[in-house]
PDB file of C-alpha atoms in Angstrom:
ATOM      1  CA  UNK A 132      -7.258 -16.857  23.871  1.00 54.00           C
ATOM      2  CA  UNK A 133      -7.314 -20.760  24.523  1.00 52.00           C
ATOM      3  CA  UNK A 134      -4.461 -22.803  23.781  1.00 59.00           C
ATOM      4  CA  UNK A 135      -6.284 -26.138  22.910  1.00 64.00           C
ATOM      5  CA  UNK A 136      -9.150 -24.932  20.579  1.00 81.00           C
ATOM      6  CA  UNK A 137      -8.077 -22.670  17.711  1.00 86.00           C
ATOM      7  CA  UNK A 138     -11.493 -22.930  16.163  1.00 88.00           C
ATOM      8  CA  UNK A 139     -13.166 -21.568  19.449  1.00 88.00           C
ATOM      9  CA  UNK A 140     -10.517 -18.828  19.195  1.00 87.00           C
ATOM     10  CA  UNK A 141     -11.362 -17.761  15.917  1.00 87.00           C
ATOM     11  CA  UNK A 142     -14.976 -17.627  16.606  1.00 89.00           C
ATOM     12  CA  UNK A 143     -14.493 -15.434  19.555  1.00 89.00           C
ATOM     13  CA  UNK A 144     -12.292 -13.077  17.660  1.00 88.00           C
ATOM     14  CA  UNK A 145     -15.391 -12.973  15.016  1.00 87.00           C
ATOM     15  CA  UNK A 146     -18.063 -12.071  17.552  1.00 89.00           C
ATOM     16  CA  UNK A 147     -15.703  -9.295  18.865  1.00 89.00           C
ATOM     17  CA  UNK A 148     -14.889  -7.992  15.625  1.00 86.00           C
ATOM     18  CA  UNK A 149     -18.401  -8.116  14.178  1.00 84.00           C
ATOM     19  CA  UNK A 150     -19.748  -6.235  17.442  1.00 84.00           C
ATOM     20  CA  UNK A 151     -16.676  -3.708  17.196  1.00 84.00           C
ATOM     21  CA  UNK A 152     -17.538  -2.609  13.446  1.00 80.00           C
ATOM     22  CA  UNK A 153     -21.267  -2.604  13.889  1.00 77.00           C
ATOM     23  CA  UNK A 154     -21.958  -5.357  11.465  1.00 75.00           C
ATOM     24  CA  UNK A 155     -25.262  -6.834  13.570  1.00 75.00           C
ATOM     25  CA  UNK A 156     -26.965  -3.309  13.653  1.00 76.00           C
ATOM     26  CA  UNK A 157     -29.971  -3.337  11.095  1.00 74.00           C
ATOM     27  CA  UNK A 158     -28.748  -0.370   9.426  1.00 78.00           C
ATOM     28  CA  UNK A 159     -25.163   1.429   9.209  1.00 76.00           C
ATOM     29  CA  UNK A 160     -24.727   4.366  11.512  1.00 71.00           C
ATOM     30  CA  UNK A 161     -26.128   7.476  10.011  1.00 73.00           C
ATOM     31  CA  UNK A 162     -27.734   5.699   7.096  1.00 79.00           C
ATOM     32  CA  UNK A 163     -30.648   4.041   5.654  1.00 84.00           C
ATOM     33  CA  UNK A 164     -28.561   1.396   4.084  1.00 87.00           C
ATOM     34  CA  UNK A 165     -27.694  -1.965   5.224  1.00 86.00           C
ATOM     35  CA  UNK A 166     -24.263  -3.446   5.448  1.00 85.00           C
ATOM     36  CA  UNK A 167     -24.985  -6.025   2.428  1.00 87.00           C
ATOM     37  CA  UNK A 168     -26.642  -2.703   0.567  1.00 89.00           C
ATOM     38  CA  UNK A 169     -23.541  -0.689   1.306  1.00 88.00           C
ATOM     39  CA  UNK A 170     -21.016  -3.309   0.382  1.00 87.00           C
ATOM     40  CA  UNK A 171     -23.028  -3.766  -3.034  1.00 89.00           C
ATOM     41  CA  UNK A 172     -22.930  -0.023  -3.819  1.00 89.00           C
ATOM     42  CA  UNK A 173     -18.887   0.086  -3.034  1.00 85.00           C
ATOM     43  CA  UNK A 174     -18.281  -3.051  -5.506  1.00 84.00           C
ATOM     44  CA  UNK A 175     -20.408  -1.085  -8.205  1.00 85.00           C
ATOM     45  CA  UNK A 176     -18.435   1.937  -7.301  1.00 84.00           C
ATOM     46  CA  UNK A 177     -15.277   0.668  -7.881  1.00 76.00           C
ATOM     47  CA  UNK A 178     -15.472  -2.099 -10.328  1.00 72.00           C
ATOM     48  CA  UNK A 179     -18.545  -1.404 -12.400  1.00 69.00           C
ATOM     49  CA  UNK A 180     -19.804  -2.505 -15.173  1.00 79.00           C
ATOM     50  CA  UNK A 181     -20.343  -6.006 -13.865  1.00 80.00           C
ATOM     51  CA  UNK A 182     -22.931  -8.451 -13.909  1.00 84.00           C
ATOM     52  CA  UNK A 183     -25.056  -9.666 -11.047  1.00 86.00           C
ATOM     53  CA  UNK A 184     -23.512 -13.019 -11.392  1.00 84.00           C
ATOM     54  CA  UNK A 185     -20.095 -11.722 -10.813  1.00 81.00           C
ATOM     55  CA  UNK A 186     -21.262  -9.897  -7.671  1.00 83.00           C
ATOM     56  CA  UNK A 187     -22.681 -12.857  -6.126  1.00 86.00           C
ATOM     57  CA  UNK A 188     -19.335 -14.778  -6.731  1.00 83.00           C
ATOM     58  CA  UNK A 189     -17.424 -11.666  -5.631  1.00 77.00           C
ATOM     59  CA  UNK A 190     -19.436 -11.080  -2.301  1.00 84.00           C
ATOM     60  CA  UNK A 191     -19.782 -14.751  -1.724  1.00 84.00           C
ATOM     61  CA  UNK A 192     -23.910 -14.209  -1.598  1.00 85.00           C
ATOM     62  CA  UNK A 193     -26.853 -16.250  -2.986  1.00 88.00           C
ATOM     63  CA  UNK A 194     -28.031 -15.535  -6.227  1.00 86.00           C
ATOM     64  CA  UNK A 195     -31.614 -14.992  -5.017  1.00 89.00           C
ATOM     65  CA  UNK A 196     -30.239 -12.679  -1.986  1.00 90.00           C
ATOM     66  CA  UNK A 197     -28.408 -10.951  -4.348  1.00 89.00           C
ATOM     67  CA  UNK A 198     -31.257 -10.463  -6.882  1.00 90.00           C
ATOM     68  CA  UNK A 199     -33.494  -9.148  -3.992  1.00 92.00           C
ATOM     69  CA  UNK A 200     -30.670  -6.869  -3.012  1.00 90.00           C
ATOM     70  CA  UNK A 201     -30.215  -5.428  -6.350  1.00 91.00           C
ATOM     71  CA  UNK A 202     -34.030  -5.372  -6.853  1.00 91.00           C
ATOM     72  CA  UNK A 203     -34.240  -2.980  -3.849  1.00 91.00           C
ATOM     73  CA  UNK A 204     -31.552  -0.712  -4.966  1.00 91.00           C
ATOM     74  CA  UNK A 205     -32.799  -0.442  -8.515  1.00 91.00           C
ATOM     75  CA  UNK A 206     -36.402   0.350  -7.099  1.00 93.00           C
ATOM     76  CA  UNK A 207     -34.624   3.404  -5.311  1.00 92.00           C
ATOM     77  CA  UNK A 208     -33.159   4.619  -8.617  1.00 93.00           C
ATOM     78  CA  UNK A 209     -29.677   3.653  -7.623  1.00 92.00           C
ATOM     79  CA  UNK A 210     -28.563   1.530 -10.468  1.00 90.00           C
ATOM     80  CA  UNK A 211     -28.444   1.806 -14.228  1.00 88.00           C
ATOM     81  CA  UNK A 212     -28.117  -1.106 -16.657  1.00 85.00           C
ATOM     82  CA  UNK A 213     -26.082  -1.505 -20.032  1.00 82.00           C
ATOM     83  CA  UNK A 214     -25.720  -4.135 -22.555  1.00 77.00           C
ATOM     84  CA  UNK A 215     -22.492  -6.506 -22.386  1.00 70.00           C
ATOM     85  CA  UNK A 216     -20.404  -5.722 -25.133  1.00 67.00           C
ATOM     86  CA  UNK A 217     -19.656  -9.465 -26.212  1.00 62.00           C
ATOM     87  CA  UNK A 218     -22.859 -11.324 -24.854  1.00 61.00           C
ATOM     88  CA  UNK A 219     -26.230  -9.686 -25.634  1.00 62.00           C
ATOM     89  CA  UNK A 220     -27.720 -12.451 -23.035  1.00 70.00           C
ATOM     90  CA  UNK A 221     -25.811 -10.391 -19.977  1.00 72.00           C
ATOM     91  CA  UNK A 222     -26.802  -7.240 -18.384  1.00 80.00           C
ATOM     92  CA  UNK A 223     -23.985  -5.209 -16.488  1.00 85.00           C
ATOM     93  CA  UNK A 224     -24.981  -2.945 -13.750  1.00 87.00           C
ATOM     94  CA  UNK A 225     -23.456   0.161 -12.542  1.00 88.00           C
ATOM     95  CA  UNK A 226     -24.264   3.347 -10.197  1.00 90.00           C
ATOM     96  CA  UNK A 227     -26.721   5.728 -11.584  1.00 91.00           C
ATOM     97  CA  UNK A 228     -26.104   9.255 -10.704  1.00 91.00           C
ATOM     98  CA  UNK A 229     -28.181   9.237  -7.752  1.00 92.00           C
ATOM     99  CA  UNK A 230     -26.395   5.995  -6.886  1.00 90.00           C
ATOM    100  CA  UNK A 231     -23.114   7.674  -7.012  1.00 90.00           C
ATOM    101  CA  UNK A 232     -24.407  10.791  -4.643  1.00 91.00           C
ATOM    102  CA  UNK A 233     -25.774   8.274  -2.416  1.00 89.00           C
ATOM    103  CA  UNK A 234     -22.688   6.374  -2.021  1.00 88.00           C
ATOM    104  CA  UNK A 235     -20.533   9.525  -1.333  1.00 88.00           C
ATOM    105  CA  UNK A 236     -21.652  10.136   2.110  1.00 87.00           C
ATOM    106  CA  UNK A 237     -21.457   6.100   2.962  1.00 85.00           C
ATOM    107  CA  UNK A 238     -17.691   6.354   1.847  1.00 83.00           C
ATOM    108  CA  UNK A 239     -17.045   9.109   3.849  1.00 84.00           C
ATOM    109  CA  UNK A 240     -18.708   8.060   6.849  1.00 85.00           C
ATOM    110  CA  UNK A 241     -16.889   4.438   6.596  1.00 82.00           C
ATOM    111  CA  UNK A 242     -13.560   6.430   6.305  1.00 81.00           C
ATOM    112  CA  UNK A 243     -14.280   8.488   9.507  1.00 83.00           C
ATOM    113  CA  UNK A 244     -15.516   5.049  11.238  1.00 84.00           C
ATOM    114  CA  UNK A 245     -12.057   3.505  10.618  1.00 84.00           C
ATOM    115  CA  UNK A 246     -10.123   6.900  11.479  1.00 85.00           C
ATOM    116  CA  UNK A 247     -12.150   6.915  14.815  1.00 87.00           C
ATOM    117  CA  UNK A 248     -11.057   3.193  15.616  1.00 86.00           C
ATOM    118  CA  UNK A 249      -7.335   4.373  15.003  1.00 87.00           C
ATOM    119  CA  UNK A 250      -7.830   7.493  16.918  1.00 88.00           C
ATOM    120  CA  UNK A 251      -7.097   6.312  20.176  1.00 91.00           C
ATOM    121  CA  UNK A 252      -4.159   4.308  19.297  1.00 88.00           C
ATOM    122  CA  UNK A 253      -0.281   5.204  19.337  1.00 88.00           C
ATOM    123  CA  UNK A 254       1.365   5.020  16.279  1.00 79.00           C
ATOM    124  CA  UNK A 255       3.132   1.769  17.302  1.00 81.00           C
ATOM    125  CA  UNK A 256      -0.229   0.395  18.312  1.00 85.00           C
ATOM    126  CA  UNK A 257      -1.807   1.684  15.018  1.00 82.00           C
ATOM    127  CA  UNK A 258       1.165   0.010  12.713  1.00 77.00           C
ATOM    128  CA  UNK A 259       0.781  -3.275  14.976  1.00 81.00           C
ATOM    129  CA  UNK A 260      -2.889  -3.368  14.400  1.00 84.00           C
ATOM    130  CA  UNK A 261      -2.886  -2.578  10.566  1.00 78.00           C
ATOM    131  CA  UNK A 262       0.128  -5.229  10.276  1.00 74.00           C
ATOM    132  CA  UNK A 263      -1.777  -7.806  12.013  1.00 81.00           C
ATOM    133  CA  UNK A 264      -4.835  -7.103   9.599  1.00 80.00           C
ATOM    134  CA  UNK A 265      -2.643  -7.411   6.607  1.00 73.00           C
ATOM    135  CA  UNK A 266      -0.922 -10.712   7.905  1.00 74.00           C
ATOM    136  CA  UNK A 267      -4.291 -12.128   8.373  1.00 79.00           C
ATOM    137  CA  UNK A 268      -5.490 -11.553   4.767  1.00 74.00           C
ATOM    138  CA  UNK A 269      -2.025 -12.652   3.434  1.00 70.00           C
ATOM    139  CA  UNK A 270      -2.235 -16.035   5.152  1.00 74.00           C
ATOM    140  CA  UNK A 271      -6.034 -16.464   4.455  1.00 77.00           C
ATOM    141  CA  UNK A 272      -5.842 -15.147   0.756  1.00 71.00           C
ATOM    142  CA  UNK A 273      -2.118 -16.082  -0.293  1.00 65.00           C
ATOM    143  CA  UNK A 274      -2.716 -14.277  -3.713  1.00 63.00           C
ATOM    144  CA  UNK A 275      -3.253 -10.823  -2.101  1.00 57.00           C
ATOM    145  CA  UNK A 276       0.364  -9.633  -2.785  1.00 53.00           C
ATOM    146  CA  UNK A 277      -0.598 -10.116  -6.514  1.00 56.00           C
ATOM    147  CA  UNK A 278      -3.137  -7.469  -6.185  1.00 75.00           C
ATOM    148  CA  UNK A 279      -0.503  -4.873  -5.234  1.00 83.00           C
ATOM    149  CA  UNK A 280       0.663  -2.673  -8.246  1.00 87.00           C
ATOM    150  CA  UNK A 281       3.954  -0.770  -8.728  1.00 91.00           C
ATOM    151  CA  UNK A 282       2.853   2.244 -10.585  1.00 92.00           C
ATOM    152  CA  UNK A 283       4.610   5.624 -11.089  1.00 93.00           C
ATOM    153  CA  UNK A 284       3.920   8.454  -8.808  1.00 92.00           C
ATOM    154  CA  UNK A 285       0.625  10.703  -8.848  1.00 91.00           C
ATOM    155  CA  UNK A 286       0.363  14.056  -7.742  1.00 89.00           C
ATOM    156  CA  UNK A 287       0.695  14.026  -3.618  1.00 90.00           C
ATOM    157  CA  UNK A 288       2.738  10.826  -3.888  1.00 93.00           C
ATOM    158  CA  UNK A 289       6.091  12.540  -3.328  1.00 95.00           C
ATOM    159  CA  UNK A 290       4.387  14.358  -0.283  1.00 94.00           C
ATOM    160  CA  UNK A 291       2.891  11.010   0.970  1.00 94.00           C
ATOM    161  CA  UNK A 292       6.833   9.538   0.536  1.00 96.00           C
ATOM    162  CA  UNK A 293       8.047  12.362   2.833  1.00 96.00           C
ATOM    163  CA  UNK A 294       5.364  12.105   5.488  1.00 93.00           C
ATOM    164  CA  UNK A 295       5.861   8.515   5.847  1.00 93.00           C
ATOM    165  CA  UNK A 296       9.606   8.288   5.893  1.00 94.00           C
ATOM    166  CA  UNK A 297       9.525  10.894   8.687  1.00 93.00           C
ATOM    167  CA  UNK A 298       6.718   8.900  10.726  1.00 90.00           C
ATOM    168  CA  UNK A 299       7.885   5.601  10.394  1.00 89.00           C
ATOM    169  CA  UNK A 300      11.711   6.211  10.800  1.00 90.00           C
ATOM    170  CA  UNK A 301      10.868   8.259  13.808  1.00 89.00           C
ATOM    171  CA  UNK A 302       8.827   5.596  15.281  1.00 86.00           C
ATOM    172  CA  UNK A 303      10.865   2.589  14.576  1.00 86.00           C
ATOM    173  CA  UNK A 304      14.657   4.279  14.737  1.00 88.00           C
ATOM    174  CA  UNK A 305      14.052   7.454  16.588  1.00 90.00           C
ATOM    175  CA  UNK A 306      15.334   9.556  13.543  1.00 90.00           C
ATOM    176  CA  UNK A 307      14.472  13.460  14.072  1.00 91.00           C
ATOM    177  CA  UNK A 308      13.292  15.862  11.531  1.00 92.00           C
ATOM    178  CA  UNK A 309      16.518  16.051   9.894  1.00 94.00           C
ATOM    179  CA  UNK A 310      15.994  12.667   8.165  1.00 94.00           C
ATOM    180  CA  UNK A 311      12.342  13.894   6.854  1.00 95.00           C
ATOM    181  CA  UNK A 312      14.363  16.927   5.758  1.00 96.00           C
ATOM    182  CA  UNK A 313      16.793  14.946   3.945  1.00 95.00           C
ATOM    183  CA  UNK A 314      13.794  12.695   2.063  1.00 96.00           C
ATOM    184  CA  UNK A 315      12.054  15.940   1.186  1.00 97.00           C
ATOM    185  CA  UNK A 316      15.491  17.023  -0.801  1.00 96.00           C
ATOM    186  CA  UNK A 317      15.830  14.087  -2.341  1.00 96.00           C
ATOM    187  CA  UNK A 318      12.420  13.913  -3.649  1.00 97.00           C
ATOM    188  CA  UNK A 319      12.667  17.613  -4.856  1.00 97.00           C
ATOM    189  CA  UNK A 320      15.844  16.631  -6.702  1.00 96.00           C
ATOM    190  CA  UNK A 321      14.096  13.537  -8.398  1.00 96.00           C
ATOM    191  CA  UNK A 322      11.673  16.227  -9.765  1.00 96.00           C
ATOM    192  CA  UNK A 323      14.218  18.761 -10.912  1.00 95.00           C
ATOM    193  CA  UNK A 324      16.745  16.380 -12.428  1.00 94.00           C
ATOM    194  CA  UNK A 325      14.232  13.896 -13.568  1.00 95.00           C
ATOM    195  CA  UNK A 326      15.669  11.844 -16.876  1.00 94.00           C
ATOM    196  CA  UNK A 327      13.159   9.962 -18.593  1.00 92.00           C
ATOM    197  CA  UNK A 328      14.147   6.463 -19.522  1.00 92.00           C
ATOM    198  CA  UNK A 329      17.360   6.710 -17.005  1.00 95.00           C
ATOM    199  CA  UNK A 330      15.279   7.225 -13.571  1.00 97.00           C
ATOM    200  CA  UNK A 331      12.220   6.034 -12.095  1.00 96.00           C
ATOM    201  CA  UNK A 332       9.899   5.904  -9.072  1.00 97.00           C
ATOM    202  CA  UNK A 333       7.388   3.491  -8.209  1.00 97.00           C
ATOM    203  CA  UNK A 334       4.629   3.345  -5.548  1.00 95.00           C
ATOM    204  CA  UNK A 335       3.208   0.047  -4.292  1.00 93.00           C
ATOM    205  CA  UNK A 336      -0.496   0.442  -4.099  1.00 88.00           C
ATOM    206  CA  UNK A 337      -3.683  -2.026  -3.549  1.00 79.00           C
ATOM    207  CA  UNK A 338      -6.106   0.120  -5.264  1.00 73.00           C
ATOM    208  CA  UNK A 339      -5.960   3.605  -3.534  1.00 72.00           C
ATOM    209  CA  UNK A 340      -4.024   2.449  -0.595  1.00 77.00           C
ATOM    210  CA  UNK A 341      -0.284   3.204  -0.696  1.00 87.00           C
ATOM    211  CA  UNK A 342       2.128   0.514   0.742  1.00 90.00           C
ATOM    212  CA  UNK A 343       5.572   1.259  -0.176  1.00 94.00           C
ATOM    213  CA  UNK A 344       7.928   3.254  -2.428  1.00 96.00           C
ATOM    214  CA  UNK A 345      11.442   3.102  -4.039  1.00 97.00           C
ATOM    215  CA  UNK A 346      13.555   5.342  -6.598  1.00 97.00           C
ATOM    216  CA  UNK A 347      16.103   4.524  -8.907  1.00 97.00           C
ATOM    217  CA  UNK A 348      18.054   7.641  -9.946  1.00 97.00           C
ATOM    218  CA  UNK A 349      21.480   8.424 -11.574  1.00 97.00           C
ATOM    219  CA  UNK A 350      24.204   8.651  -9.229  1.00 96.00           C
ATOM    220  CA  UNK A 351      25.918  11.765  -8.674  1.00 95.00           C
ATOM    221  CA  UNK A 352      29.006  13.092  -7.265  1.00 91.00           C
ATOM    222  CA  UNK A 353      28.060  14.537  -3.459  1.00 87.00           C
ATOM    223  CA  UNK A 354      30.480  17.312  -4.014  1.00 87.00           C
ATOM    224  CA  UNK A 355      30.000  18.651  -7.606  1.00 90.00           C
ATOM    225  CA  UNK A 356      26.644  17.027  -8.422  1.00 88.00           C
ATOM    226  CA  UNK A 357      27.944  15.597 -11.626  1.00 93.00           C
ATOM    227  CA  UNK A 358      26.616  12.230 -12.680  1.00 93.00           C
ATOM    228  CA  UNK A 359      28.815   9.154 -12.127  1.00 95.00           C
ATOM    229  CA  UNK A 360      28.711   7.336 -15.536  1.00 95.00           C
ATOM    230  CA  UNK A 361      27.061   3.654 -15.452  1.00 96.00           C
ATOM    231  CA  UNK A 362      26.100   3.992 -11.872  1.00 97.00           C
ATOM    232  CA  UNK A 363      22.666   4.356 -10.229  1.00 97.00           C
ATOM    233  CA  UNK A 364      21.369   4.715  -7.022  1.00 97.00           C
ATOM    234  CA  UNK A 365      18.561   3.175  -5.382  1.00 98.00           C
ATOM    235  CA  UNK A 366      16.611   5.404  -2.991  1.00 97.00           C
ATOM    236  CA  UNK A 367      13.824   6.084  -0.300  1.00 97.00           C
ATOM    237  CA  UNK A 368      12.895   2.092  -0.133  1.00 96.00           C
ATOM    238  CA  UNK A 369       9.799   2.173   2.225  1.00 95.00           C
ATOM    239  CA  UNK A 370       7.160  -0.359   3.135  1.00 91.00           C
ATOM    240  CA  UNK A 371       4.365   0.508   5.653  1.00 87.00           C
ATOM    241  CA  UNK A 372       4.283  -1.969   8.444  1.00 80.00           C
ATOM    242  CA  UNK A 373       1.162  -3.559   7.654  1.00 75.00           C
ATOM    243  CA  UNK A 374       2.596  -4.411   4.218  1.00 79.00           C
ATOM    244  CA  UNK A 375       5.521  -6.200   5.356  1.00 78.00           C
ATOM    245  CA  UNK A 376       5.959  -9.993   4.862  1.00 76.00           C
ATOM    246  CA  UNK A 377       3.823  -9.853   1.591  1.00 78.00           C
ATOM    247  CA  UNK A 378       6.589  -9.576  -0.887  1.00 85.00           C
ATOM    248  CA  UNK A 379       6.091  -6.381  -1.810  1.00 89.00           C
ATOM    249  CA  UNK A 380       9.564  -5.238  -0.797  1.00 92.00           C
ATOM    250  CA  UNK A 381      10.958  -7.751  -2.860  1.00 92.00           C
ATOM    251  CA  UNK A 382       9.370  -6.890  -5.905  1.00 93.00           C
ATOM    252  CA  UNK A 383      10.307  -2.932  -5.588  1.00 96.00           C
ATOM    253  CA  UNK A 384      14.059  -4.048  -5.426  1.00 96.00           C
ATOM    254  CA  UNK A 385      13.891  -6.030  -8.314  1.00 95.00           C
ATOM    255  CA  UNK A 386      11.829  -3.417 -10.219  1.00 95.00           C
ATOM    256  CA  UNK A 387      14.839  -1.237  -9.655  1.00 96.00           C
ATOM    257  CA  UNK A 388      17.248  -4.065 -10.744  1.00 96.00           C
ATOM    258  CA  UNK A 389      15.184  -4.727 -13.968  1.00 95.00           C
ATOM    259  CA  UNK A 390      14.947  -1.010 -14.766  1.00 95.00           C
ATOM    260  CA  UNK A 391      18.694  -0.351 -14.273  1.00 96.00           C
ATOM    261  CA  UNK A 392      19.564  -3.129 -16.530  1.00 94.00           C
ATOM    262  CA  UNK A 393      17.184  -1.892 -19.326  1.00 94.00           C
ATOM    263  CA  UNK A 394      18.599   1.520 -19.021  1.00 94.00           C
ATOM    264  CA  UNK A 395      22.203   0.371 -19.416  1.00 95.00           C
ATOM    265  CA  UNK A 396      23.723   1.169 -15.980  1.00 97.00           C
ATOM    266  CA  UNK A 397      26.491  -1.231 -14.634  1.00 96.00           C
ATOM    267  CA  UNK A 398      25.878  -1.301 -11.201  1.00 96.00           C
ATOM    268  CA  UNK A 399      23.588   0.212  -8.443  1.00 98.00           C
ATOM    269  CA  UNK A 400      24.969   1.599  -4.994  1.00 97.00           C
ATOM    270  CA  UNK A 401      22.625   2.373  -1.990  1.00 96.00           C
ATOM    271  CA  UNK A 402      23.174   3.696   1.508  1.00 94.00           C
ATOM    272  CA  UNK A 403      21.294   2.560   4.561  1.00 94.00           C
ATOM    273  CA  UNK A 404      22.059   1.853   8.157  1.00 91.00           C
ATOM    274  CA  UNK A 405      22.981  -1.293  10.018  1.00 90.00           C
ATOM    275  CA  UNK A 406      19.812  -1.151  12.206  1.00 89.00           C
ATOM    276  CA  UNK A 407      17.607  -1.482   9.055  1.00 90.00           C
ATOM    277  CA  UNK A 408      17.807  -5.277   9.326  1.00 89.00           C
ATOM    278  CA  UNK A 409      14.711  -6.200   7.154  1.00 87.00           C
ATOM    279  CA  UNK A 410      15.653  -3.745   4.299  1.00 91.00           C
ATOM    280  CA  UNK A 411      19.288  -5.298   4.578  1.00 91.00           C
ATOM    281  CA  UNK A 412      17.865  -8.755   4.146  1.00 92.00           C
ATOM    282  CA  UNK A 413      16.077  -7.727   0.962  1.00 93.00           C
ATOM    283  CA  UNK A 414      19.277  -6.153  -0.371  1.00 95.00           C
ATOM    284  CA  UNK A 415      21.428  -9.396   0.127  1.00 94.00           C
ATOM    285  CA  UNK A 416      18.777 -11.632  -1.571  1.00 93.00           C
ATOM    286  CA  UNK A 417      18.909  -9.431  -4.418  1.00 94.00           C
ATOM    287  CA  UNK A 418      22.689  -9.957  -4.825  1.00 94.00           C
ATOM    288  CA  UNK A 419      23.842  -6.660  -2.981  1.00 96.00           C
ATOM    289  CA  UNK A 420      27.334  -6.612  -1.499  1.00 95.00           C
ATOM    290  CA  UNK A 421      28.328  -4.542   1.489  1.00 96.00           C
ATOM    291  CA  UNK A 422      31.223  -2.692   0.429  1.00 96.00           C
ATOM    292  CA  UNK A 423      31.764  -0.069   3.518  1.00 94.00           C
ATOM    293  CA  UNK A 424      30.464   0.676   6.895  1.00 92.00           C
ATOM    294  CA  UNK A 425      31.536   3.154   9.212  1.00 93.00           C
ATOM    295  CA  UNK A 426      30.004   4.566  12.575  1.00 93.00           C
ATOM    296  CA  UNK A 427      28.700   7.996  12.653  1.00 89.00           C
ATOM    297  CA  UNK A 428      26.280  10.453  14.385  1.00 89.00           C
ATOM    298  CA  UNK A 429      22.962  11.508  12.154  1.00 86.00           C
ATOM    299  CA  UNK A 430      19.453  12.444  12.572  1.00 88.00           C
ATOM    300  CA  UNK A 431      19.731  12.235  16.388  1.00 89.00           C
ATOM    301  CA  UNK A 432      21.080   8.652  16.716  1.00 89.00           C
ATOM    302  CA  UNK A 433      24.263   6.913  16.923  1.00 89.00           C
ATOM    303  CA  UNK A 434      24.315   4.977  13.412  1.00 87.00           C
ATOM    304  CA  UNK A 435      26.608   2.649  11.529  1.00 91.00           C
ATOM    305  CA  UNK A 436      26.267   3.734   7.749  1.00 93.00           C
ATOM    306  CA  UNK A 437      26.640   1.474   4.951  1.00 94.00           C
ATOM    307  CA  UNK A 438      27.042   1.192   1.423  1.00 95.00           C
ATOM    308  CA  UNK A 439      25.905  -1.676  -0.748  1.00 97.00           C
ATOM    309  CA  UNK A 440      26.438  -2.496  -4.201  1.00 97.00           C
ATOM    310  CA  UNK A 441      24.806  -4.553  -7.104  1.00 96.00           C
ATOM    311  CA  UNK A 442      26.679  -5.355 -10.059  1.00 96.00           C
ATOM    312  CA  UNK A 443      24.710  -5.517 -13.021  1.00 92.00           C
TER     313      UNK A 443
END
């Protein structure tokens, strides 16, 4: 890349990436649809019912061009329409049953293409690429972080927490499978001991994409397992590498604080390691204090274990 012409660097990257993902091809691979047609089908599969004007604005396409795209898709029996509930002058669009059937293989092929792009990369290379993509989006669309929801866990989410902790901490800190086993036990305990209104788990997600997690649970005596009155414990804070820098970690930590106050806890404790500098910075910014540290050996590494406390 040039050091003297950033605009030319951007244009060079755009040429590379449009070629790399096949944007210039007249049709998508193994498909009878053009890229604009497929993009309209994706919007209708995820955000319908929606007006043609809203589609044009969302995709930044000329209204006349959008009209031709929709006319072609409707002629193939892929669209259905309904009246706007509050404005009889508007018609809302959605996929017909045939449209949903046509979109399904397109969606699968798109995922397969992305997986094929990632397949030759090592885990650190993949994480670096996804991190760069996320940072580009956050810089060009500063409101992107607000599109991230903090939701309760759905079926499959706890398994994802275990898998991603194992993979991320092995890649970044060299922790072995005993750490993954610990995370699995924490998740199992969360389910077995769950106290509504006193404990919670949040998944940070942008649409179907999981970006991070955290838990807030009742603190317990390690020997007896008995609850420690007034004390909560923050556990399993995780951010995917490509989601860092968007403010999601700060939101997850703050969510725990707000929930603990509402639940009537007096303080929150957490355990971490000195090497986790980004997480430690989040805790410090929230008001946690480091109250204890000790050298040890765990999960295949020499570590410095730390206890942090937030007084509510």
